[in-house]
Short mmCIF file of C-alpha atoms in Angstrom, two decimals:
data_model
loop_
_atom_site.label_atom_id
_atom_site.label_comp_id
_atom_site.label_asym_id
_atom_site.label_seq_id
_atom_site.Cartn_x
_atom_site.Cartn_y
_atom_site.Cartn_z
CA MET A 1 0.00 0.00 0.00
CA SER A 2 1.42 3.39 -0.97
CA ARG A 3 1.37 6.55 1.13
CA ASP A 4 0.35 9.99 -0.10
CA ILE A 5 1.92 13.38 0.60
CA ALA A 6 -0.06 14.09 3.78
CA GLY A 7 0.92 10.73 5.24
CA SER A 8 -2.54 9.15 5.21
CA LYS A 9 -3.08 5.84 3.52
CA ALA A 10 -3.83 6.10 -0.18
CA SER A 11 -6.36 4.07 -2.06
CA THR A 12 -5.18 0.61 -3.02
CA ALA A 13 -6.40 1.09 -6.58
CA PRO A 14 -3.53 1.09 -9.05
CA SER A 15 -2.89 4.47 -10.64
CA GLY A 16 -2.90 2.90 -14.10
CA SER A 17 -6.44 1.49 -13.86
CA SER A 18 -8.83 2.28 -16.67
CA LEU A 19 -11.77 4.62 -16.29
CA SER A 20 -14.21 1.88 -17.31
CA SER A 21 -13.09 -0.29 -14.39
CA GLU A 22 -13.39 2.69 -12.03
CA LEU A 23 -17.02 3.39 -13.00
CA PHE A 24 -18.35 0.58 -10.82
CA HIS A 25 -16.65 1.61 -7.56
CA ALA A 26 -18.09 3.99 -4.99
CA SER A 27 -14.87 4.78 -3.15
CA VAL A 28 -13.24 8.20 -3.10
CA TYR A 29 -9.60 8.30 -4.19
CA LYS A 30 -7.38 10.33 -1.81
CA PRO A 31 -10.34 12.17 -0.26
CA ASN A 32 -8.30 14.76 1.65
CA GLN A 33 -6.19 15.96 -1.26
CA GLY A 34 -7.11 18.38 -4.02
CA ARG A 35 -10.58 18.85 -2.56
CA ILE A 36 -11.31 22.35 -3.93
CA VAL A 37 -10.16 21.67 -7.49
CA ARG A 38 -11.96 18.35 -7.57
CA GLN A 39 -15.19 19.86 -6.28
CA LEU A 40 -15.07 22.68 -8.82
CA THR A 41 -14.28 20.22 -11.60
CA VAL A 42 -17.18 17.91 -10.75
CA LEU A 43 -19.54 20.89 -10.45
CA ALA A 44 -18.50 22.06 -13.92
CA ILE A 45 -19.01 18.56 -15.35
CA TRP A 46 -22.41 18.27 -13.65
CA LEU A 47 -23.46 21.69 -14.96
CA ILE A 48 -22.55 20.73 -18.53
CA VAL A 49 -24.40 17.41 -18.22
CA ALA A 50 -27.46 19.08 -16.67
CA LEU A 51 -27.61 21.75 -19.38
CA GLY A 52 -27.25 19.10 -22.06
CA ALA A 53 -30.02 16.97 -20.54
CA TRP A 54 -32.26 20.03 -20.19
CA ARG A 55 -31.68 20.98 -23.82
CA LEU A 56 -32.35 17.39 -24.94
CA TYR A 57 -35.59 17.42 -22.93
CA ALA A 58 -36.65 20.69 -24.59
CA THR A 59 -35.91 19.22 -28.02
CA LEU A 60 -37.66 15.90 -27.35
CA ASP A 61 -40.65 17.55 -25.65
CA GLY A 62 -41.32 19.61 -28.77
CA SER A 63 -40.79 16.79 -31.24
CA THR A 64 -42.53 13.80 -29.64
CA SER A 65 -45.90 13.32 -27.99
CA ASN A 66 -44.62 10.48 -25.79
CA LYS A 67 -43.83 12.06 -22.41
CA ALA A 68 -42.05 8.93 -21.17
CA ILE A 69 -39.45 9.28 -23.91
CA ALA A 70 -39.23 13.07 -23.55
CA VAL A 71 -38.52 12.76 -19.82
CA GLY A 72 -36.90 9.32 -19.55
CA ILE A 73 -34.05 9.70 -22.00
CA PRO A 74 -32.79 13.05 -20.62
CA ALA A 75 -33.25 11.78 -17.04
CA GLY A 76 -31.22 8.66 -17.82
CA ILE A 77 -28.50 10.70 -19.48
CA LEU A 78 -28.52 13.11 -16.53
CA LEU A 79 -28.13 10.32 -13.97
CA ALA A 80 -25.42 8.58 -16.00
CA GLY A 81 -23.58 11.87 -16.52
CA LEU A 82 -23.72 12.74 -12.83
CA TRP A 83 -22.30 9.34 -11.89
CA ILE A 84 -19.60 9.46 -14.56
CA GLY A 85 -18.61 12.98 -13.44
CA PHE A 86 -18.29 11.78 -9.85
CA ARG A 87 -16.27 8.74 -10.86
CA LEU A 88 -14.07 10.78 -13.22
CA ILE A 89 -12.74 12.98 -10.43
CA ASN A 90 -11.98 9.84 -8.43
CA TRP A 91 -10.18 8.09 -11.30
CA PRO A 92 -6.60 7.86 -9.96
CA ARG A 93 -4.92 9.33 -13.04
CA PHE A 94 -7.26 12.32 -13.25
CA ALA A 95 -7.46 12.78 -9.46
CA ASP A 96 -3.66 12.87 -9.21
CA PHE A 97 -3.60 15.52 -11.94
CA LEU A 98 -6.19 17.63 -10.10
CA ILE A 99 -4.27 17.22 -6.83
CA ALA A 100 -1.12 18.44 -8.58
CA VAL A 101 -3.03 21.40 -10.05
CA GLU A 102 -4.21 22.48 -6.61
CA ALA A 103 -0.70 22.10 -5.19
CA GLU A 104 0.71 24.30 -7.96
CA MET A 105 -2.04 26.90 -7.51
CA LYS A 106 -1.06 27.22 -3.85
CA LYS A 107 2.46 28.19 -4.99
CA VAL A 108 1.21 31.08 -7.15
CA THR A 109 1.94 34.59 -5.92
CA TRP A 110 -1.19 36.59 -6.62
CA PRO A 111 -0.90 40.35 -7.28
CA SER A 112 -2.30 42.87 -4.84
CA ARG A 113 -5.32 45.01 -5.71
CA ASP A 114 -3.09 48.02 -6.44
CA GLU A 115 -0.89 45.99 -8.80
CA VAL A 116 -3.97 44.77 -10.67
CA LYS A 117 -5.27 48.36 -10.99
CA ARG A 118 -1.92 49.64 -12.29
CA ALA A 119 -1.57 46.78 -14.78
CA SER A 120 -5.16 47.31 -15.97
CA VAL A 121 -4.53 51.02 -16.54
CA VAL A 122 -1.39 50.20 -18.54
CA VAL A 123 -3.31 47.73 -20.72
CA ILE A 124 -6.24 50.11 -21.30
CA VAL A 125 -3.97 53.05 -22.15
CA THR A 126 -1.88 50.88 -24.51
CA ILE A 127 -4.99 49.63 -26.31
CA ALA A 128 -6.33 53.19 -26.60
CA ILE A 129 -3.03 54.43 -28.06
CA LEU A 130 -2.94 51.56 -30.56
CA ALA A 131 -6.57 52.14 -31.56
CA ILE A 132 -5.96 55.87 -32.12
CA SER A 133 -2.79 55.22 -34.13
CA LEU A 134 -4.51 52.62 -36.29
CA PHE A 135 -7.37 55.05 -36.88
CA LEU A 136 -4.93 57.82 -37.88
CA PHE A 137 -3.00 55.47 -40.20
CA ASP A 138 -6.28 54.44 -41.79
CA VAL A 139 -7.36 58.06 -42.29
CA PHE A 140 -3.95 58.99 -43.72
CA TRP A 141 -3.78 56.10 -46.20
CA GLN A 142 -7.43 56.57 -47.20
CA ALA A 143 -6.76 60.26 -47.95
CA PHE A 144 -3.53 59.37 -49.76
CA PHE A 145 -5.16 56.80 -52.04
CA ASP A 146 -8.21 59.01 -52.62
CA ALA A 147 -5.82 61.76 -53.78
CA LEU A 148 -4.01 59.29 -56.09
CA TRP A 149 -7.20 58.04 -57.73
CA ALA A 150 -8.61 61.57 -58.04
CA THR A 151 -5.75 62.64 -60.30
CA ALA A 152 -5.88 59.59 -62.52
#
């Protein structure tokens, strides 16, 4: 049995196991590591699945008179998608990646509010200067070519 970074016992599942074999387990892989990133990832997956099932329901509801089909198929896809999303974040390969992402994000030095304001002002001023210069170049070349064609 391997040990993880925090010193707690890791899951005995091999890290090279396939996702299809992981779909039929209910265990949580390394539950105390990468919790925030894993929760946000599963919420994003669930949101995508829910929106897709809702859109499928709206399409089927308008195209078929059979309510069992219009509700059953999207509900089945929704339930399957929710389970697959949960199992995906507990798949050892993907979970280890998400744990590493959270560890790297903790190492990031985030700018202060004043630094963000100064950088934003620099970007906005630079874009404004570039927009004005492109406008002036356009006006100049338009006038130049209009003068050339007027004499011809």
